[in-house]
Coordinates of C-alpha atoms in Angstrom, one line a residue:
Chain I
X190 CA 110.2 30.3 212.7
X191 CA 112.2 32.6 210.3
X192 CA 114.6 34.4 212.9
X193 CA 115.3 37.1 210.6
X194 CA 111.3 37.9 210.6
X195 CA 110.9 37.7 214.1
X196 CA 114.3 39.8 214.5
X197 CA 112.7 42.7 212.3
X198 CA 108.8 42.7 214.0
X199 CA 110.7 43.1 217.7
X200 CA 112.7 45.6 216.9
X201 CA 110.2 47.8 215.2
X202 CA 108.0 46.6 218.8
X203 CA 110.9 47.9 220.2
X204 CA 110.5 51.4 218.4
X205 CA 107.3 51.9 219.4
X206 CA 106.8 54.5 222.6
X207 CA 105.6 52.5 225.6
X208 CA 102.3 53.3 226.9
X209 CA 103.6 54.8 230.4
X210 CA 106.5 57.2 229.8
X211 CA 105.5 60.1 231.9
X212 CA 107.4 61.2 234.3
X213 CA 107.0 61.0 237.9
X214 CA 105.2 64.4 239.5
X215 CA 107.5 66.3 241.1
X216 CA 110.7 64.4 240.3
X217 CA 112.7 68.0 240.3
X218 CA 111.5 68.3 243.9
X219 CA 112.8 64.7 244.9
X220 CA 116.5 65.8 242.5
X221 CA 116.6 69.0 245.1
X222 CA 115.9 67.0 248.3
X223 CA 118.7 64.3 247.2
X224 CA 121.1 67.5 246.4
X225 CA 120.3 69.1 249.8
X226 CA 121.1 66.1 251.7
X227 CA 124.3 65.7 250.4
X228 CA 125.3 68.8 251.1
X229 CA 124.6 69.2 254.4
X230 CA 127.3 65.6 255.4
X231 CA 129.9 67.7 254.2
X232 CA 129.4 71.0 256.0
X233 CA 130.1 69.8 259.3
X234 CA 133.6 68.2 258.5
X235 CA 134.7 68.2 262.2
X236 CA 131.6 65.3 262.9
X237 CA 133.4 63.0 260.4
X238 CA 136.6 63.5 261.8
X239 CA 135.7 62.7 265.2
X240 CA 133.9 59.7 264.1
X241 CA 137.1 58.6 262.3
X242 CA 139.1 58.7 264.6
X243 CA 136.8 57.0 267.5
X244 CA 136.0 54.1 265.1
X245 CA 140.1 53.8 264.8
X246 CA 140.9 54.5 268.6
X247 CA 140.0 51.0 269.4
X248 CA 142.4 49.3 267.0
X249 CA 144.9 51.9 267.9
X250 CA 144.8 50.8 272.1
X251 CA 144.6 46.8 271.0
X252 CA 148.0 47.5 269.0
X253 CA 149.7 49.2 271.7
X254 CA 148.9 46.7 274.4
X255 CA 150.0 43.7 272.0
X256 CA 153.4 45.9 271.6
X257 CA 154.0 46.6 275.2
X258 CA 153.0 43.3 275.9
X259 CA 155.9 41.7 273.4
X260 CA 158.1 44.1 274.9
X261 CA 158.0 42.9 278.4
X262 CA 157.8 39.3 277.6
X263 CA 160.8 39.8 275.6
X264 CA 163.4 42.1 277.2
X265 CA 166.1 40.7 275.8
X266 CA 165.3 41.9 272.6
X267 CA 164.9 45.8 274.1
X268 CA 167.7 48.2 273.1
X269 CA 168.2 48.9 276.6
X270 CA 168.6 52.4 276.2
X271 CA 170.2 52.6 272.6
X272 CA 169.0 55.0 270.5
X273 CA 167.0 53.8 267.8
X274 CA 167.7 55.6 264.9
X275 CA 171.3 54.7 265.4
X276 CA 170.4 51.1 265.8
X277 CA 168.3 51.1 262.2
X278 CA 171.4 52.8 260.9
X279 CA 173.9 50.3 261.9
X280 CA 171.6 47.8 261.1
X281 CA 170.8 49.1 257.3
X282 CA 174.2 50.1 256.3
X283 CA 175.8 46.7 258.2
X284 CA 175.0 45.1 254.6
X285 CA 176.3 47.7 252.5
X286 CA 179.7 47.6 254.5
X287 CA 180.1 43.7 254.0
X288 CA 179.8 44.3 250.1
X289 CA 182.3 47.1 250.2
X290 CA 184.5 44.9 252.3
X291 CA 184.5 42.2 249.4
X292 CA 185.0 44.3 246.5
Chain H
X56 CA 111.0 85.6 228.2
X57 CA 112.4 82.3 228.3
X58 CA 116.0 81.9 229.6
X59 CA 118.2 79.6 227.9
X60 CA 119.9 76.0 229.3
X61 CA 123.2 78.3 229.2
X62 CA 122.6 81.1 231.4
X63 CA 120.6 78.5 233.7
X64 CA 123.5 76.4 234.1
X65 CA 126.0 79.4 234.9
X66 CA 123.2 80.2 237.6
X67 CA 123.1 77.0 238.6
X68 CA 126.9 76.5 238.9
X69 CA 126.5 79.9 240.7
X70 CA 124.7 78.2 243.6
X71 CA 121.1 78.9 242.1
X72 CA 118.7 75.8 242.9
X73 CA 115.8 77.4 241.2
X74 CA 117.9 77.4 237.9
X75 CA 119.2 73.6 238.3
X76 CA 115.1 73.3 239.1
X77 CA 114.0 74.7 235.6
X78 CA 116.6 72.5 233.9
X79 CA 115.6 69.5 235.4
X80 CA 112.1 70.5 234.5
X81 CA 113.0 71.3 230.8
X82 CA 115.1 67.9 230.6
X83 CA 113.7 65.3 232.2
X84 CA 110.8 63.9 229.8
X85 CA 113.9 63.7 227.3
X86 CA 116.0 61.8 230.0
X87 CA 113.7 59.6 231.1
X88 CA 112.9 58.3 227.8
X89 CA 116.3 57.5 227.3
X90 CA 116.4 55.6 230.8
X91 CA 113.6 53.6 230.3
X92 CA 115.0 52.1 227.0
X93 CA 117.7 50.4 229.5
X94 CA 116.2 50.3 232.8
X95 CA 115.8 46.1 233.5
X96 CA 113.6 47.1 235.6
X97 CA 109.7 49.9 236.2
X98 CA 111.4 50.5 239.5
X99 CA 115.2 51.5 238.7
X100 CA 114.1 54.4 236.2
X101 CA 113.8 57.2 238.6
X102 CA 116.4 55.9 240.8
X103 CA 118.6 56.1 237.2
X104 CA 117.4 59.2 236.3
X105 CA 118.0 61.2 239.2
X106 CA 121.5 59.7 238.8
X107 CA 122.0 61.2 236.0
X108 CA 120.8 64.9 237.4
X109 CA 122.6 64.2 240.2
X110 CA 126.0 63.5 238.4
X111 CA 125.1 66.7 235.9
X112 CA 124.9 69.0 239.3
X113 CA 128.1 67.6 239.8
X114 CA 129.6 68.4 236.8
X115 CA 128.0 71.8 236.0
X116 CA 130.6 73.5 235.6
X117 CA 132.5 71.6 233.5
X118 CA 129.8 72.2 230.6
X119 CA 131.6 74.4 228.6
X120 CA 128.7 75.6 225.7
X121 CA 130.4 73.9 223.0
X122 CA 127.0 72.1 222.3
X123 CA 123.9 72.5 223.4
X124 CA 122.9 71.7 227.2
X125 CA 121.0 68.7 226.1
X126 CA 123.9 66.9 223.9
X127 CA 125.7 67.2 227.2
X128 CA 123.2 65.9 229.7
X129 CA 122.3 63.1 227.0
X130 CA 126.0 62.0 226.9
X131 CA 125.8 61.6 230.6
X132 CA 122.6 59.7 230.6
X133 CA 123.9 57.2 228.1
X134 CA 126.8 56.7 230.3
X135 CA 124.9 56.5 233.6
X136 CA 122.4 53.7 232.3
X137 CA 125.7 52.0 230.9
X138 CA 127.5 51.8 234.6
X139 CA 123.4 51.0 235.9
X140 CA 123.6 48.3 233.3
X141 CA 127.3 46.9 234.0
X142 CA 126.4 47.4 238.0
X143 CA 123.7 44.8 237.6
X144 CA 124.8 42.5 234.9
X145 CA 124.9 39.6 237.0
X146 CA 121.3 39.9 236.8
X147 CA 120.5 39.0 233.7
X148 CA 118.1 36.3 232.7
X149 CA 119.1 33.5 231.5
X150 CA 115.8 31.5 230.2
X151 CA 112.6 32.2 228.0
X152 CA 111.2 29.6 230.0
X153 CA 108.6 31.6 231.6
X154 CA 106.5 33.3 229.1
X155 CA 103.5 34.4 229.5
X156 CA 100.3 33.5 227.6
X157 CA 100.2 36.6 225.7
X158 CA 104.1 36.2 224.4
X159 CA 103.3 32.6 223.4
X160 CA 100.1 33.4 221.6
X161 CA 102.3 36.4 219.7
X162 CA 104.9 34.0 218.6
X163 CA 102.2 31.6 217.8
X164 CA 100.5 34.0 215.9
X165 CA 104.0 34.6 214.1
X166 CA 105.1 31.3 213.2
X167 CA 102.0 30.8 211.2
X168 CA 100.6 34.4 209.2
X169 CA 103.8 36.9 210.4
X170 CA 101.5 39.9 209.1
X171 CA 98.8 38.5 211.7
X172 CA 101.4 39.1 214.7
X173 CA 101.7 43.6 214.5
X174 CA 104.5 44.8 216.0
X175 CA 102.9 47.4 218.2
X176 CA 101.1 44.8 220.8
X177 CA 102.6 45.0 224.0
X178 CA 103.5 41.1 223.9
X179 CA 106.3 42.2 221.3
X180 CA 107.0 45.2 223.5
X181 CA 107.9 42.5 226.5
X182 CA 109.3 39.7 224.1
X183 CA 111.9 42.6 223.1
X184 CA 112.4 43.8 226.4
X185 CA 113.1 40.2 227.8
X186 CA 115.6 40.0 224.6
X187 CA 117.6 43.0 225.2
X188 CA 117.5 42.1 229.0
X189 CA 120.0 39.0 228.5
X190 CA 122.4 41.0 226.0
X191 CA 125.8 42.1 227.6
X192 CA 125.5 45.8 228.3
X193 CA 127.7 46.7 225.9
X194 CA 125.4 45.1 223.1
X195 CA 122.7 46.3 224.7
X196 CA 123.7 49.9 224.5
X197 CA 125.0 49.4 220.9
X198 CA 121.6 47.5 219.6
X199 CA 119.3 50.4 221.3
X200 CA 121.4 53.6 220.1
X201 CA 121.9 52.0 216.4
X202 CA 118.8 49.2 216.0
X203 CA 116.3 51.2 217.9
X204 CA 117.0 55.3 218.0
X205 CA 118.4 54.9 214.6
X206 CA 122.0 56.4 215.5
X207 CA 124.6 57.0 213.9
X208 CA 128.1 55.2 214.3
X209 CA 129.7 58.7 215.1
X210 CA 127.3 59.8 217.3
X211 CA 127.5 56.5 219.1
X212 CA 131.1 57.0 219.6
X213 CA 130.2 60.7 220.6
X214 CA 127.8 59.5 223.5
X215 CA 130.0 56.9 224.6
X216 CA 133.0 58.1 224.6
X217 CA 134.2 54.9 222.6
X218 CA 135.6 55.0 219.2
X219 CA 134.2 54.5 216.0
X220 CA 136.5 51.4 215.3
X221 CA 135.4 50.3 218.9
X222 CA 131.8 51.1 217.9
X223 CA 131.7 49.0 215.0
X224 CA 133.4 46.0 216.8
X225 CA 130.9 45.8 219.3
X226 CA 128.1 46.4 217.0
X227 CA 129.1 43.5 214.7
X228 CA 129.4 41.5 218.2
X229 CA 125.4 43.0 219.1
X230 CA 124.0 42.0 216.1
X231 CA 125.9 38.3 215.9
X232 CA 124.5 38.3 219.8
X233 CA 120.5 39.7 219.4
X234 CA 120.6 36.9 216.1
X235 CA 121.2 33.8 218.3
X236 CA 119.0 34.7 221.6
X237 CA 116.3 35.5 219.0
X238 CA 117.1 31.9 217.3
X239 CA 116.9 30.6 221.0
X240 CA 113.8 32.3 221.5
X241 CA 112.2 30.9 218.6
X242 CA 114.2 27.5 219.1
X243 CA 112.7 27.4 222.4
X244 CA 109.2 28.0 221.4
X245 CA 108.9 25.4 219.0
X246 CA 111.2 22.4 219.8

């Protein structure tokens, strides 16, 4: 078969306006509804919120038990009291100091 | 007296639903025509369509007048059924194996008197469809806006937002692409 023949008569087919092309009845109506619905999630922001942060509250409570439960099964590796941000300092610049130390 | 598509969409941007209403009205025949040249399937072209209303309400008020309303909302469509197309490429069939009796008699019908096989038979109208259905979307949007509603390469790159080097590319590529399913079509048939 001669593609180039077969090429041209489908495309023209192709041209042709399809037998069915109306448009469904009331299709503006069904557009509205759709538009309506989404607007009404949004207006009640608080609802999404709250749902947020219930879905997260569980992973929130597993985290802190595994933490406290590190914590006492690992006292030796508490600060016992130190403060923190002093002990991320000290730990941070103890690498800076060794290079300065060498040059 | 009839209120143009600009004052309906600066009503419509204004919160007016009865505007958006009459410019879905006064569009849609146009849009869906252009949805169900892409659509791989009856059922996706109102889901499509109201995509592309839904996306315009969205954008209202970005429309700035330049053209008319309908240039606008026709540049979204195009770019709506391209996503729609890209979003379910990985459906695309891969076989002429199954056609039906009236495809096979049209081919038949082609192979031996081509003036005996008329073009606007609704056999052609599937063969075609089931043609453009295994081009990548890209092709497939090239080969419909050039082949089939006889565009132009700038207003191609206009309605896709591509350019016209990018145009011509891919319309080289559609062309090379339609030529050898079409060969495997008839290939198929008769070996």
């Amino acid at each position: 078969m001669n593609t180039d023949i077969l090429l041209r008569k489908l495309m023209s087919a192709a041209r042709q306006p399809g037998k069915d092309w109306s448009v469904p009845d009331a299709f503006e109506k069904r557009v509205l509804a759709s538009l309506r619905q989404g607007r009404i999630r949004p207006a009640f922001p608080a609802v999404d919120w709250a749902a947020g942060l219930w879905r997260v509250s569980v992973s929130c409570v597993a985290l802190a038990a595994v933490l406290g439960a590190c914590c006492l099964s690992f006292p030796g590796a508490a600060l016992g009291g130190e403060d923190l941000g002093v002990a991320l300092e000290a730990v941070l610049w103890s690498g800076a100091e060794e290079a300065l130390e060498v040059l | 007296m009839e209120i143009d598509d600009e004052e309906l969409v600066a009503r419509a941007v204004r919160g007016d639903d009865n505007a958006f209403e009459t410019l879905i009205a006064r569009h849609q025949a146009r849009v869906f025509s252009t949805v169900r040249r892409y659509a791989r399937r009856e059922h996706e072209i109102p889901d499509i369509a109201q995509d592309v209303f839904l996306k315009a309400h969205q954008k209202l008020a970005t429309f700035r007048g330049e053209s008319p309303f309908e240039h606008w909302l026709m540049r979204l469509a195009v770019r709506t059924c391209y996503d729609a197309l890209r979003k379910h490429q990985r459906n695309r069939e891969s076989a002429f194996t199954d056609l039906d009796d009236a495809e096979t008699d049209w081919l038949d019908r082609l192979a031996v008197a081509p003036e005996k096989a008329g073009h606007e038979e609704d056999a052609a109208r599937s063969l075609v469809k089931r043609l453009l259905d295994q081009l990548t979307p890209a092709s497939r949007l090239v080969v419909t806006l050039l082949e089939i509603e006889g565009r132009t390469v700038k207003e191609i790159a206009d309605l896709t937002g591509w350019s016209s080097t990018a145009v011509k590319v891919r319309a080289f590529r559609a062309r090379r692409e339609m030529r050898r399913r079409a060969a495997r079509l008839a290939l198929g048939k008769y070996l």
